[in-house]
Coordinates of C-alpha atoms and ligand atoms in Angstrom, one line a residue:
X1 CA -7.1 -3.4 9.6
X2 CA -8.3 0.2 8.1
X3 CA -9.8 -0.7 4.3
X4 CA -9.8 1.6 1.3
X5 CA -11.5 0.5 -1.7
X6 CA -9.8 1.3 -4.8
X7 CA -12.2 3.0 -7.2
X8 CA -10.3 1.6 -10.1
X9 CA -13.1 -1.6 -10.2
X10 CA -16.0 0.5 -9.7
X11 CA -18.8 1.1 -12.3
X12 CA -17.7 4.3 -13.2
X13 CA -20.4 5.1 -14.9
X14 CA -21.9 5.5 -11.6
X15 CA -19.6 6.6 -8.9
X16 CA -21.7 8.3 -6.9
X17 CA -23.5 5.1 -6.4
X18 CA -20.1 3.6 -5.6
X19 CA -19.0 5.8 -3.3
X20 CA -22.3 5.1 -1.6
X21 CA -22.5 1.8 -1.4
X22 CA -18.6 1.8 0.4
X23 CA -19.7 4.4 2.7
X24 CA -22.8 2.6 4.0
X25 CA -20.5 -0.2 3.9
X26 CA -18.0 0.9 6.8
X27 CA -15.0 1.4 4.3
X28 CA -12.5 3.4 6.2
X29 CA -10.9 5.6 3.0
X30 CA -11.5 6.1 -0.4
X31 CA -8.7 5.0 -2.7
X32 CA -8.2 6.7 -6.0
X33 CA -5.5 5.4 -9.0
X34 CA -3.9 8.2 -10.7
X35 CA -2.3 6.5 -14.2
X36 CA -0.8 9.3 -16.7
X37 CA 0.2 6.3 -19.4
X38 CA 3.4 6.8 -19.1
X39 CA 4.8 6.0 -16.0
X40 CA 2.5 3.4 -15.8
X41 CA 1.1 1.4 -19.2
X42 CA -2.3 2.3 -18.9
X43 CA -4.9 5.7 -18.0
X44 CA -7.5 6.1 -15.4
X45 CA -9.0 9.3 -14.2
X46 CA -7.7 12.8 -12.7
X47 CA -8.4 15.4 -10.4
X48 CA -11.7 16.7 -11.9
X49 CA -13.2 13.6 -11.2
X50 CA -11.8 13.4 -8.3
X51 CA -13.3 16.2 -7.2
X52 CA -16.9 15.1 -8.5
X53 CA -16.5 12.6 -6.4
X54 CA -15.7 14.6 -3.3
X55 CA -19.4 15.8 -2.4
X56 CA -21.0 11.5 -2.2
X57 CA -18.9 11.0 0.3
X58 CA -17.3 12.1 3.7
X59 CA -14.6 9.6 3.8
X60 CA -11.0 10.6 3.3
X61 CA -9.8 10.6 0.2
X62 CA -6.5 8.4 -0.4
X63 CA -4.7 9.7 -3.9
X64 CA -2.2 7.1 -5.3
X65 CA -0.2 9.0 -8.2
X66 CA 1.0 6.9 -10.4
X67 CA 2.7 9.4 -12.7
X68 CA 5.8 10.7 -14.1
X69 CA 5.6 14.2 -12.7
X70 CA 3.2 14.7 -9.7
X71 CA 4.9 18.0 -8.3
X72 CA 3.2 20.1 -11.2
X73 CA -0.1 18.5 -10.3
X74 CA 0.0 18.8 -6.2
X75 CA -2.1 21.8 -6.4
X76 CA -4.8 20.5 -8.2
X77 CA -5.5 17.0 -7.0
X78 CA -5.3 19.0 -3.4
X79 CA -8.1 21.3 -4.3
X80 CA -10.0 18.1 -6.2
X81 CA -10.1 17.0 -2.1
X82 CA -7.4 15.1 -1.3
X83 CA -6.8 14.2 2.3
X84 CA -3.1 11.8 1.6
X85 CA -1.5 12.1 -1.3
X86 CA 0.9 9.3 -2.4
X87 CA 3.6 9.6 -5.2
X88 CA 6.0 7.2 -6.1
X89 CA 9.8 7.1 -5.3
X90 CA 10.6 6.1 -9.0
X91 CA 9.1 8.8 -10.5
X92 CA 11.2 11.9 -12.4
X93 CA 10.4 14.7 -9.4
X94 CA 12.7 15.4 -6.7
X95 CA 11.2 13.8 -3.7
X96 CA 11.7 16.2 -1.1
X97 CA 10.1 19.4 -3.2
X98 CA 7.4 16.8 -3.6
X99 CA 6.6 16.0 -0.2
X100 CA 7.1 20.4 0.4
X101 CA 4.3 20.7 -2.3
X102 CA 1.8 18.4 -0.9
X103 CA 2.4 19.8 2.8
X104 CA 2.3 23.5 1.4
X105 CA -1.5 22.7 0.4
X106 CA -2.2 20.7 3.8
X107 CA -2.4 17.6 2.9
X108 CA -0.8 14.3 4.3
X109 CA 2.3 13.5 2.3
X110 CA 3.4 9.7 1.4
X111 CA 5.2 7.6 -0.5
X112 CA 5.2 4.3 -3.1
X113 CA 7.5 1.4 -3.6
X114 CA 7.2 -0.6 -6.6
X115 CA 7.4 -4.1 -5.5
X116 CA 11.3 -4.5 -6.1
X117 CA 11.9 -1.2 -4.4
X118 CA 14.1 -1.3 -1.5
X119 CA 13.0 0.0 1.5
X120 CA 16.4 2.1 1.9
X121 CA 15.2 4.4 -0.7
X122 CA 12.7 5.9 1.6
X123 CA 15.5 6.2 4.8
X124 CA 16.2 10.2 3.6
X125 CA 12.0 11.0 4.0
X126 CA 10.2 8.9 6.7
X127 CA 10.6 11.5 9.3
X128 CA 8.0 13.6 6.9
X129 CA 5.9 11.4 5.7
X130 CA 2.6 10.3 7.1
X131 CA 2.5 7.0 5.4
X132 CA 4.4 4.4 3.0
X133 CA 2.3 2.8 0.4
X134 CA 3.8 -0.5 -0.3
X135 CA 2.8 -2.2 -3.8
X136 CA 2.0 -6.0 -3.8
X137 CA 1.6 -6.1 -7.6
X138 CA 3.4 -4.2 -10.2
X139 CA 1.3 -0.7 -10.4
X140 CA -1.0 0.1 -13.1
X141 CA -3.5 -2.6 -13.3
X142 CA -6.5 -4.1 -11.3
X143 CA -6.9 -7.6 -10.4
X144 CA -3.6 -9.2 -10.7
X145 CA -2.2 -11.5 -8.0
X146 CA -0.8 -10.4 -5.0
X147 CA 2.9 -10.7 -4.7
X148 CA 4.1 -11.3 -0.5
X149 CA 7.6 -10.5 -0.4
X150 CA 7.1 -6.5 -0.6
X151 CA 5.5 -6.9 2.7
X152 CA 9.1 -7.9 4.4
X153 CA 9.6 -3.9 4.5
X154 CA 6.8 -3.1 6.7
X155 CA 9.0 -3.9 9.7
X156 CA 11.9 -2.6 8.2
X157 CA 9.9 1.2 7.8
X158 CA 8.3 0.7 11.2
X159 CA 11.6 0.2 12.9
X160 CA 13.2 3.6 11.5
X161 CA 9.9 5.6 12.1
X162 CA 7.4 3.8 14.4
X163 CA 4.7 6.3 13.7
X164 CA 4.7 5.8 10.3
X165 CA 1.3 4.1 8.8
X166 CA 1.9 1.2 6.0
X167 CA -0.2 0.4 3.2
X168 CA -0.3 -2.3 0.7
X169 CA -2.0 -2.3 -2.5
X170 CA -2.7 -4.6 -5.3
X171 CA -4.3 -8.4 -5.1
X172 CA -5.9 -7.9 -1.2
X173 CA -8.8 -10.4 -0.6
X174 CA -10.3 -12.1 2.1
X175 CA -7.1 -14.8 2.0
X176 CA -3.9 -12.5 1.2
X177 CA -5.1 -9.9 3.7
X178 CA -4.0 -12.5 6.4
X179 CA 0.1 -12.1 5.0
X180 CA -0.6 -7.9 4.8
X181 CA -2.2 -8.5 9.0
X182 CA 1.1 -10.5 9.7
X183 CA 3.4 -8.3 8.1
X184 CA 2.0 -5.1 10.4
X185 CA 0.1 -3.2 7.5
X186 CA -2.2 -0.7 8.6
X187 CA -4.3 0.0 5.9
X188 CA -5.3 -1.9 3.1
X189 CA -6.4 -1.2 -0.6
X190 CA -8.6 -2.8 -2.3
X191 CA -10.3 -2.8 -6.0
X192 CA -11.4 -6.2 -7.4
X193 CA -11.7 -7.8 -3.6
X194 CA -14.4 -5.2 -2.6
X195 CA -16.2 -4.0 -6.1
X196 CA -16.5 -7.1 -7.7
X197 CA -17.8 -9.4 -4.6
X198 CA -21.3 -10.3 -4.5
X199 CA -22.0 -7.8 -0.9
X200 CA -19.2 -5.2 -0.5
X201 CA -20.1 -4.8 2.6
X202 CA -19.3 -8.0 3.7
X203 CA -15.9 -7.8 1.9
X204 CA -15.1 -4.5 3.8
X205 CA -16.1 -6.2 7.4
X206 CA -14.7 -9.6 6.5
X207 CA -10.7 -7.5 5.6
X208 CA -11.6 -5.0 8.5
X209 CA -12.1 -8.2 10.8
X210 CA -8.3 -9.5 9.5
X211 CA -5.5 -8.8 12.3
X212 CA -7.3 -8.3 15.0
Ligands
DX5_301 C1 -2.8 -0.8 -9.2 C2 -3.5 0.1 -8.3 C3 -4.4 -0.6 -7.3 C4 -5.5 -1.4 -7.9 C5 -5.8 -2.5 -6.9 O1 -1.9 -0.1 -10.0 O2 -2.6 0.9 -7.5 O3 -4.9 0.3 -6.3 O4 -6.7 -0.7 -8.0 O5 -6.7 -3.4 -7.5 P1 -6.9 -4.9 -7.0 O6 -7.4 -4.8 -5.6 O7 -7.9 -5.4 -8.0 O8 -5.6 -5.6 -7.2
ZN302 ZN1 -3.4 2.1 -5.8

């Protein structure tokens, strides 16, 4: 299992240190929460620090967009240093001009489902995406519990586009990562499960060492 940290529970105050301390401790990507307050209930950060953030690390940079309109803000979070940009299927942009947008800058192009998402709403753009971000909690908070049943549509992705990665996000600990294993989930996110346990590094190896 691949590991991304979500930044969301870091110390923000020092994210250089963060970033660091992931790094050192074998994360595989960087995961950072983009929150406009409107299509989700709550703000976090955009691409100028984002971009600070670029030179602590050499990890690849994993860019979840929770916003209303991410099409207008493709060029920006691409030259902040994203390496996958994800943008959810509920949003207010057209989907395909999206995923043109992101690949027009070079960067990998994926896709969100809110937990009660059906799969089937991603059928018209798997063959251009590079992964499918599937949410285990309702987006726009860290550290609420993880829901299960999203994970069902893993195999349902997998079986229309093998070559498609899958990632879950939201409530990933040393316990749920064992459902997110199961389900065939390729990479997992996680905030309050890395940043807030007593050795990171440990919580990185111990969800690394899940699945295999
Ligand atoms: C929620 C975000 C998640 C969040 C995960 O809207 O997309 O990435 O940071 O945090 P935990 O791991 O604490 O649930
Ligand atoms: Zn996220």
């Amino acid at each position: 299992m691949l590991v991304a940290p979500s930044m969301l529970a870091s110390d923000f105050a020092h994210l250089a240190d963060e970033l660091k301390k992931i790094t050192e401790g074998g994360a595989d990507y960087v995961h950072l929460d983009v929150m406009d307050g409107l299509f989700v209930p709550n703000l976090s950060f955009g691409a100028p620090v984002i971009g600070a953030m670029r030179p602590h690390t050499n990890l690849p940079f994993d860019v979840h967009l929770m916003i209303q309109h991410p099409k207008r803000y493709i060029a920006d979070f691409a030259a902040a240093g994203a390496d996958i940009i994800s943008f959810h299927v509920e949003c207010e942009d057209d989907p395909e001009e999206t995923i043109q947008e992101i690949l027009a800058h070079g960067v990998k192009p994926a896709m969100v489902l809110k937990p009660n998402t059906p799969a089937e709403k991603l059928f018209p753009y798997l063959d251009k995406l590079y992964m499918v971000l599937l949410m285990t909690v309702e987006p726009g908070f860290g550290g609420q519990s993880f829901m299960p049943e999203p994970l069902q549509k893993a195999r349902v992705l997998k079986d229309k586009n093998p070559s498609i990665l899958i990632e879950a996000d939201g409530g990933i600990n040393a316990s749920t990562i064992l459902d997110c294993a199961r389900a065939g989930v390729d990479i997992c996110v996680a905030g309050t499960g890395v940043f807030k346990a007593k050795d990171p590094a440990e919580a990185i190896r111990q969800l690394q060492a899940a699945g295999r």
